[in-house]
Short mmCIF file of C-alpha atoms and ligand atoms in Angstrom, two decimals:
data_model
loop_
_atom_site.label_atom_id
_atom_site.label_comp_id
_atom_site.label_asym_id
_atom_site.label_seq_id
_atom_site.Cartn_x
_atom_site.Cartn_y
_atom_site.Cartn_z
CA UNK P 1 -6.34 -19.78 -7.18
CA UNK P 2 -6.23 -17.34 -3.94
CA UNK P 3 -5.95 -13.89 -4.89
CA UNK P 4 -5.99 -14.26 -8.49
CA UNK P 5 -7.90 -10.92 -8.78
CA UNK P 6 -5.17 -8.80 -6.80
CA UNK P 7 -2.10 -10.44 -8.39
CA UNK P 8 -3.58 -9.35 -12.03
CA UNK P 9 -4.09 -6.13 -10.48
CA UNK P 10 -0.91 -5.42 -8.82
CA UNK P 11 1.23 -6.93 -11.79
CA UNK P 12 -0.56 -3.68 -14.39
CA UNK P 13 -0.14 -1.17 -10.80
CA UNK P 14 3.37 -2.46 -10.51
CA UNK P 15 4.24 -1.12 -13.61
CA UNK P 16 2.76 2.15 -12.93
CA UNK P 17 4.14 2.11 -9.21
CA UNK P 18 7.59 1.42 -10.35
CA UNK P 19 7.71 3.49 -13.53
CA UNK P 20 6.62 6.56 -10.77
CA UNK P 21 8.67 5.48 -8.09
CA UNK P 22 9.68 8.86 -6.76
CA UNK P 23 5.73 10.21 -6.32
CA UNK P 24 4.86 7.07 -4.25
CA UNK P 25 8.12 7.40 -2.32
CA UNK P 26 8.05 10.79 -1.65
CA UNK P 27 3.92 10.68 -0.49
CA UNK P 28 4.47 7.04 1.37
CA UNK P 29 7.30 8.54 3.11
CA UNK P 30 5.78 9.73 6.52
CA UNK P 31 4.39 5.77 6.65
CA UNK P 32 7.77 3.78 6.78
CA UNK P 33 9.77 5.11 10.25
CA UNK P 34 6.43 4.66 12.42
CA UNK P 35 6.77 0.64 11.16
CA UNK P 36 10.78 0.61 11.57
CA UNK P 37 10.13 1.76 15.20
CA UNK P 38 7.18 -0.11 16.26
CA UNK P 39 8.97 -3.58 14.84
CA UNK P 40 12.37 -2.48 16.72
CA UNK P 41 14.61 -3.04 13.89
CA UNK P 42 17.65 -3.62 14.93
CA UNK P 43 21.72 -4.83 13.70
CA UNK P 44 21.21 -8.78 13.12
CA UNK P 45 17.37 -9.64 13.27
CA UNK P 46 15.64 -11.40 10.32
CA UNK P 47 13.12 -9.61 9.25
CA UNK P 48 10.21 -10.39 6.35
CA UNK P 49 8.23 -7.83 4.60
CA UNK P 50 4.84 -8.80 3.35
CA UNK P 51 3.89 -7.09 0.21
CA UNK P 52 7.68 -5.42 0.30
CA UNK P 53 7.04 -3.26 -3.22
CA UNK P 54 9.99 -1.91 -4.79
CA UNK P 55 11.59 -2.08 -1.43
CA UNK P 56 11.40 0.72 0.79
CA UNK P 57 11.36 -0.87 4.17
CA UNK P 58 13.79 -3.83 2.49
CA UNK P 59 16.03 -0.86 2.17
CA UNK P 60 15.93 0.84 5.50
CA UNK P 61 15.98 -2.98 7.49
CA UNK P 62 19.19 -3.56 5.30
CA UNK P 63 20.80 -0.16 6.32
CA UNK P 64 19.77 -0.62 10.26
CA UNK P 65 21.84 -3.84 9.88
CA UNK P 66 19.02 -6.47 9.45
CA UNK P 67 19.21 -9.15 7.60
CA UNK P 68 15.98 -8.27 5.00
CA UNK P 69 13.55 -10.54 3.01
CA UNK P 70 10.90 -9.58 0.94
CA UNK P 71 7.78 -11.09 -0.24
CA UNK P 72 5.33 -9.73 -3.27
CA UNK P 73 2.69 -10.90 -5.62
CA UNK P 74 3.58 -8.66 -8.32
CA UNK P 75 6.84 -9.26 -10.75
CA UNK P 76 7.45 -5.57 -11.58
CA UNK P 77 7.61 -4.96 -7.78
CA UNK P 78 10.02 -7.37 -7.09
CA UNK P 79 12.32 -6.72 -9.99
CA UNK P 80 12.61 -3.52 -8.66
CA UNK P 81 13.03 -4.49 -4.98
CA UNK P 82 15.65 -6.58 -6.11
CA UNK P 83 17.22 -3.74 -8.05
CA UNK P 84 17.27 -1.15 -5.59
CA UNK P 85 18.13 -3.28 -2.23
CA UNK P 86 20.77 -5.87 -3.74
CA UNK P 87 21.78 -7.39 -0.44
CA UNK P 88 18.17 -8.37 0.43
CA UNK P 89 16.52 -11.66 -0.79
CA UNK P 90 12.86 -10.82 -2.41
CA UNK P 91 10.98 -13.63 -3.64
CA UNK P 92 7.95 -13.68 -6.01
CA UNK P 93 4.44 -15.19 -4.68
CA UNK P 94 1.87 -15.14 -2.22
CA UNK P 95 2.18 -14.18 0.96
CA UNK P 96 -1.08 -16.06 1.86
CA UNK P 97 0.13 -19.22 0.73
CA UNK P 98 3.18 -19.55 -0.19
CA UNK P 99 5.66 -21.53 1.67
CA UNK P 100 7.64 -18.67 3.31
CA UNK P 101 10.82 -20.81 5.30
CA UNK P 102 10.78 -20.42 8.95
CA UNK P 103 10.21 -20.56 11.55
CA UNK P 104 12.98 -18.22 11.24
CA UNK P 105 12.01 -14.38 11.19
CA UNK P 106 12.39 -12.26 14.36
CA UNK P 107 10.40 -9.77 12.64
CA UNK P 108 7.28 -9.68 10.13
CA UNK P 109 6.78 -6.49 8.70
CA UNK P 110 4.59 -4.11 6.11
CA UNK P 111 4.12 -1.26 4.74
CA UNK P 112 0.41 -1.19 3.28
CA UNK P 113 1.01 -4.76 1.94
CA UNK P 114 -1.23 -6.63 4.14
CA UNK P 115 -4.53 -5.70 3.50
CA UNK P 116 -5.26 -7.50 -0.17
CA UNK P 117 -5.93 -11.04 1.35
CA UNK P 118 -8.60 -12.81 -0.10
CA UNK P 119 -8.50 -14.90 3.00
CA UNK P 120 -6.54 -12.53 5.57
CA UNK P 121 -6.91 -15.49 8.18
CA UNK P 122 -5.38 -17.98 6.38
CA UNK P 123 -2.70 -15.75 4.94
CA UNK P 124 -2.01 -14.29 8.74
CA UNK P 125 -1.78 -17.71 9.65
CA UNK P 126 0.71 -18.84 6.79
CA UNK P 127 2.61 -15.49 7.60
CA UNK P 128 3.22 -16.72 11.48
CA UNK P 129 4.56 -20.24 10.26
CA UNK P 130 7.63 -18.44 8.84
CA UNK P 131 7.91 -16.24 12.40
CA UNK P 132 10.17 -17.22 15.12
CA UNK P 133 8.62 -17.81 18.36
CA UNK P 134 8.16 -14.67 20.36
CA UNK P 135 8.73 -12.68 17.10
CA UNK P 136 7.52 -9.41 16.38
CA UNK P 137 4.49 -8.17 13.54
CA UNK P 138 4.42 -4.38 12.92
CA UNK P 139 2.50 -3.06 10.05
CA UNK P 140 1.03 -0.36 9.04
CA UNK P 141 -2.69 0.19 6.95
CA UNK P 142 -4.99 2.75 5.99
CA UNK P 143 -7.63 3.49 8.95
CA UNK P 144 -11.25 3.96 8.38
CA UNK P 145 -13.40 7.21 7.89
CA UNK P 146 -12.43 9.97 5.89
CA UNK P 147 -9.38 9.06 4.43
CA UNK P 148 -8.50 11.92 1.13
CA UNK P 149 -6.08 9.72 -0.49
CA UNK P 150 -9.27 7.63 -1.95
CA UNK P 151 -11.31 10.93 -2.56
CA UNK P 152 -9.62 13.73 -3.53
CA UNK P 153 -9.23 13.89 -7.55
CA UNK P 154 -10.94 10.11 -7.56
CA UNK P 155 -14.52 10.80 -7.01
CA UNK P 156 -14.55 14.02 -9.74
CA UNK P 157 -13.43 11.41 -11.97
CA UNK P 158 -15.37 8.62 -11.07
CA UNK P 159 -18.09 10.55 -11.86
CA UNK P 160 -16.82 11.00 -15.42
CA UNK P 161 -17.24 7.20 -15.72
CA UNK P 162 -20.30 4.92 -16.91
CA UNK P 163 -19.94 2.21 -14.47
CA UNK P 164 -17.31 3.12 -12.07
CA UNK P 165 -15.40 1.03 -9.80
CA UNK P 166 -17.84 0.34 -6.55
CA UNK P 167 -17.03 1.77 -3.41
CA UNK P 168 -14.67 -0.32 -1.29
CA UNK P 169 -16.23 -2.69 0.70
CA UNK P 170 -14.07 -2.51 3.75
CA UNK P 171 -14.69 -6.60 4.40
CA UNK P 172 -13.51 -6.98 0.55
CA UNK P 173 -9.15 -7.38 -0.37
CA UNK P 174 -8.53 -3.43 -1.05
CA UNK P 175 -6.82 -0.86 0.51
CA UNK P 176 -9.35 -0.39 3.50
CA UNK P 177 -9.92 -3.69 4.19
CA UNK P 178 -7.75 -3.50 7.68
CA UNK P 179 -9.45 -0.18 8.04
CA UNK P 180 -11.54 -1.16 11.30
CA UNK P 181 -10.44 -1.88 14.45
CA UNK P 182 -12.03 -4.75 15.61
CA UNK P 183 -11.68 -7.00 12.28
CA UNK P 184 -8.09 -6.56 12.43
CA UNK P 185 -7.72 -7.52 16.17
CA UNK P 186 -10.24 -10.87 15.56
CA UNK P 187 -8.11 -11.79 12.49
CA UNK P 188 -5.03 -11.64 13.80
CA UNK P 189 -6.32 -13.43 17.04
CA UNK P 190 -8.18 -16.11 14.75
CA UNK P 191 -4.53 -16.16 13.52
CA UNK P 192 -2.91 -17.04 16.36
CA UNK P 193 -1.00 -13.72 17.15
CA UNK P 194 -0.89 -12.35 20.35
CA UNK P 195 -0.72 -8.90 22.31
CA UNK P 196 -2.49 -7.18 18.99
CA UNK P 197 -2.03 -3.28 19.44
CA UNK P 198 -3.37 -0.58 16.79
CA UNK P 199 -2.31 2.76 17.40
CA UNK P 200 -3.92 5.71 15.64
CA UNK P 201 -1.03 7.43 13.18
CA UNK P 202 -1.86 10.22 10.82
CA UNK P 203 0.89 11.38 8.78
CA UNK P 204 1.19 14.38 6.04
CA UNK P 205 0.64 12.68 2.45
CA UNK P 206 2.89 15.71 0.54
CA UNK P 207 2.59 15.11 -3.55
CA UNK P 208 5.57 18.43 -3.95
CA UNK P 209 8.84 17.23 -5.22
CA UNK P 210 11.59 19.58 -5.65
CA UNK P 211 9.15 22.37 -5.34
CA UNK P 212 6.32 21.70 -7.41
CA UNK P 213 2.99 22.67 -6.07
CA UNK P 214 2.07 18.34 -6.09
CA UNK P 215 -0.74 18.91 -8.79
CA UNK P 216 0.93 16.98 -11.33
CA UNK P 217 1.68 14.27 -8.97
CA UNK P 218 -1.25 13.47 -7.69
CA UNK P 219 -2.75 13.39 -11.13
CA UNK P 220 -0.34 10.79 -11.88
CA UNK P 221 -1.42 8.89 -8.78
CA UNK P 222 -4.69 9.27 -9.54
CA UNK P 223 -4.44 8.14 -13.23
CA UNK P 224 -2.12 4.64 -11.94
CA UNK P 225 -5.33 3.69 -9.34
CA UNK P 226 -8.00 1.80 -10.46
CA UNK P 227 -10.78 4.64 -11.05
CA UNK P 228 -7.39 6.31 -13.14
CA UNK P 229 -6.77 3.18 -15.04
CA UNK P 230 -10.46 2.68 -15.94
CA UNK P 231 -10.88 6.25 -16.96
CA UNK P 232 -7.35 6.05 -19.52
CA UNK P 233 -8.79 3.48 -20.96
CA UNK P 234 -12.58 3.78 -21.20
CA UNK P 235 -12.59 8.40 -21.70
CA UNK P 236 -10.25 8.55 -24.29
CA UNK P 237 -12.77 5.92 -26.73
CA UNK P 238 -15.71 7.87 -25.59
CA UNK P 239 -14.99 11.32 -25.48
CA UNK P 240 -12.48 11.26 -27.89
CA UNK P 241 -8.97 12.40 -27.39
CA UNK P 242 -9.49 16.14 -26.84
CA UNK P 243 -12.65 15.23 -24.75
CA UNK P 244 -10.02 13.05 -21.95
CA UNK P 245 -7.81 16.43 -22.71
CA UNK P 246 -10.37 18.45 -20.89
CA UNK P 247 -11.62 16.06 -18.25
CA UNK P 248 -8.00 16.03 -17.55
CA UNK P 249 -7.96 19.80 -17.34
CA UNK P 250 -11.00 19.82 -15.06
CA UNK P 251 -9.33 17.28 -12.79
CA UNK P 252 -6.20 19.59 -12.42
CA UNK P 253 -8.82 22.03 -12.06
CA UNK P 254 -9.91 20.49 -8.93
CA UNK P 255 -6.34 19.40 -7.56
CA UNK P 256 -5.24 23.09 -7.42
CA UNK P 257 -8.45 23.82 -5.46
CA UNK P 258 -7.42 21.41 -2.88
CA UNK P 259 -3.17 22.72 -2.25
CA UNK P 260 -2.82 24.51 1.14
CA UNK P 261 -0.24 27.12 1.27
CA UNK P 262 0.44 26.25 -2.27
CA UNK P 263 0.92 22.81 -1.86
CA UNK P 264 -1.38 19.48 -2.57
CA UNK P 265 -1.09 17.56 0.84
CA UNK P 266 -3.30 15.87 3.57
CA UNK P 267 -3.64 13.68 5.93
CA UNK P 268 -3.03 10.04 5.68
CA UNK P 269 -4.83 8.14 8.15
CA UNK P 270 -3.72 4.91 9.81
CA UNK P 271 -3.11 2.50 12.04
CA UNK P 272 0.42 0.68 13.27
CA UNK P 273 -0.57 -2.85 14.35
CA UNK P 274 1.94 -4.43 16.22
CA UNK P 275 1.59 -8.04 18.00
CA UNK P 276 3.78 -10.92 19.14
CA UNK P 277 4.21 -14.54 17.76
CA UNK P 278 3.36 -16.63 21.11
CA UNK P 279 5.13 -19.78 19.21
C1 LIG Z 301 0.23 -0.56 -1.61
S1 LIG Z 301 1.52 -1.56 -2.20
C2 LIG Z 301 2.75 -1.30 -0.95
C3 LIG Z 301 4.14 -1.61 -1.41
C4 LIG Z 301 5.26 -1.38 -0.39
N1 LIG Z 301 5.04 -2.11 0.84
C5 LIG Z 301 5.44 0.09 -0.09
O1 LIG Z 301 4.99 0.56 0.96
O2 LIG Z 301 6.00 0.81 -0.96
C6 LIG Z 301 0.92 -3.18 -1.82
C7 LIG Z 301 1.86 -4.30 -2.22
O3 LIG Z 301 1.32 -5.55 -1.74
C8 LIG Z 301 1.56 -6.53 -2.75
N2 LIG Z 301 0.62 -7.65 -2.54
C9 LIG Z 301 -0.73 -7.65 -2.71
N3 LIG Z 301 -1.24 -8.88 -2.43
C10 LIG Z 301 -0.19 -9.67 -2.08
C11 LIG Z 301 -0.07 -11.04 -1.69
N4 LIG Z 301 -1.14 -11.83 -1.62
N5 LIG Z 301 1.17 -11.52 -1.42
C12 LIG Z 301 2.27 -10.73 -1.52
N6 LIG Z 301 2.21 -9.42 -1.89
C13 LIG Z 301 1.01 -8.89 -2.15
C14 LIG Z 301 1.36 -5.76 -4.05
O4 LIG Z 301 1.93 -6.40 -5.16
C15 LIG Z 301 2.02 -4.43 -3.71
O5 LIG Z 301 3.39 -4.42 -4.05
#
């Protein structure tokens, strides 16, 4: 089955993702007007979101007067989608092969939902059967080089671990897998998309909310991921429980090290790909 790996990994992240909804919003935030812009979302366009999440750009298409539909592997994702933007439709599958309607969408969208492909050709291909002709792709994915939201917190406690997770291979489904410039242009071309763009955006990953210094956050972040998820469940057996206490501590430890002007935040570095569907 494609992407059998990812969808078991996204339904146990859902969960996380969903249950700490306003950390991801709140960090993501900076990363959803640059897409709303580049895609042109306007009153009366049809617009799909690959990899929609619990709905964030769902929720801003609906409110610009778009007619919204969302796509995602994972069931706790959609269930919330569907909770939080009622007037959208968000269906449950696989963006890379699913059959997604169309060709009826003026606009293909994503916020870091593209990049966990096991075949990004195919699925980039699939994706553009459900676009109108002369529609519009705008997404938005991590860019490569130093990039603190996968170090910061992660590699103290990867370290921690026996066998941690291996470093993302940037050709591998992940979170940096759209990372370099050129793959993304040559699969989207081998996909049959048109006038591919990439513009450099970096925007300010803030973990505060309502005044907190962000440590706590990003801890939580940290712990949902998949170095955090290994640790919970491997430390704990090993260490014992006031053992994971203190590599807990330690972690914080670090965290507060890294808050400017009493605040954890830093960059988030990406790119906004935009292209065209030539029909
Ligand atoms: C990093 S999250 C981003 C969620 C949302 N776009 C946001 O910005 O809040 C990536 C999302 O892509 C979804 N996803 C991963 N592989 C997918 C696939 N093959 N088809 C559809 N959705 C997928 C995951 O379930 C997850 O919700």
């Amino acid at each position: 089955m494609a992407n059998e790996e990812q969808q078991q990994s996204w339904a146990t992240q859902g969960v996380d993702w969903v249950d700490n909804a306003a950390i991801f919003e709140a960090v993501l935030a900076p990363f959803a007007e640059p897409v709303i812009q580049a895609a042109d979302i306007r009153p009366g366009v049809r617009v799909l979101d690959i990899g929609c999440g619990s709905g964030t750009l769902l929720e801003r298409s609906a409110a610009l007067g778009a007619t919204p539909v969302g796509v995602d592997i994972s069931q706790p994702m959609v269930d919330a989608a569907r909770r939080r933007v009622p007037e959208a439709t968000v269906v449950l599958g696989d963006a890379q092969i699913m059959d997604l309607g169309g060709p009826v969408f003026d606009r293909v969208i994503s916020r870091f939902g593209v990049m966990f492909f096991d075949d990004p050709v195919a699925a980039f291909i699939n994706i553009r059967r459900a676009a109108a002709p002369g529609a519009r792709l705008a997404f938005v994915c991590w860019r490569e080089g130093d990039n603190p939201m996968f170090s910061v917190g992660v590699d103290m406690l990867a370290a921690q671990l026996e066998s941690p997770p291996a470093a993302a291979d940037p050709t591998e489904p992940g979170p940096l897998a759209f990372g370099n410039a050129e793959r993304v242009r040559t699969i989207l071309a081998d996909a049959g998309w048109a006038d591919v763009e990439l513009a450099a955006f970096d925007g300010v990953c803030n973990f505060s909310i309502d005044g907190s210094d962000g440590v706590e956050e990003r801890l939580t972040m940290i712990l949902s991921n998949r170095t955090g998820q290994q640790a919970r469940t491997e430390l704990p057996v090993r260490l014992g429980e006031d053992g994971w206490a203190a590599v807990v501590d330690k972690l914080r430890d670090e965290l507060r090290r890294h808050r400017v002007d009493g605040v954890l935040k830093f960059p988030g570095h990406t790119w906004v790909v935009t292209a065209t569907n030539p029909g």
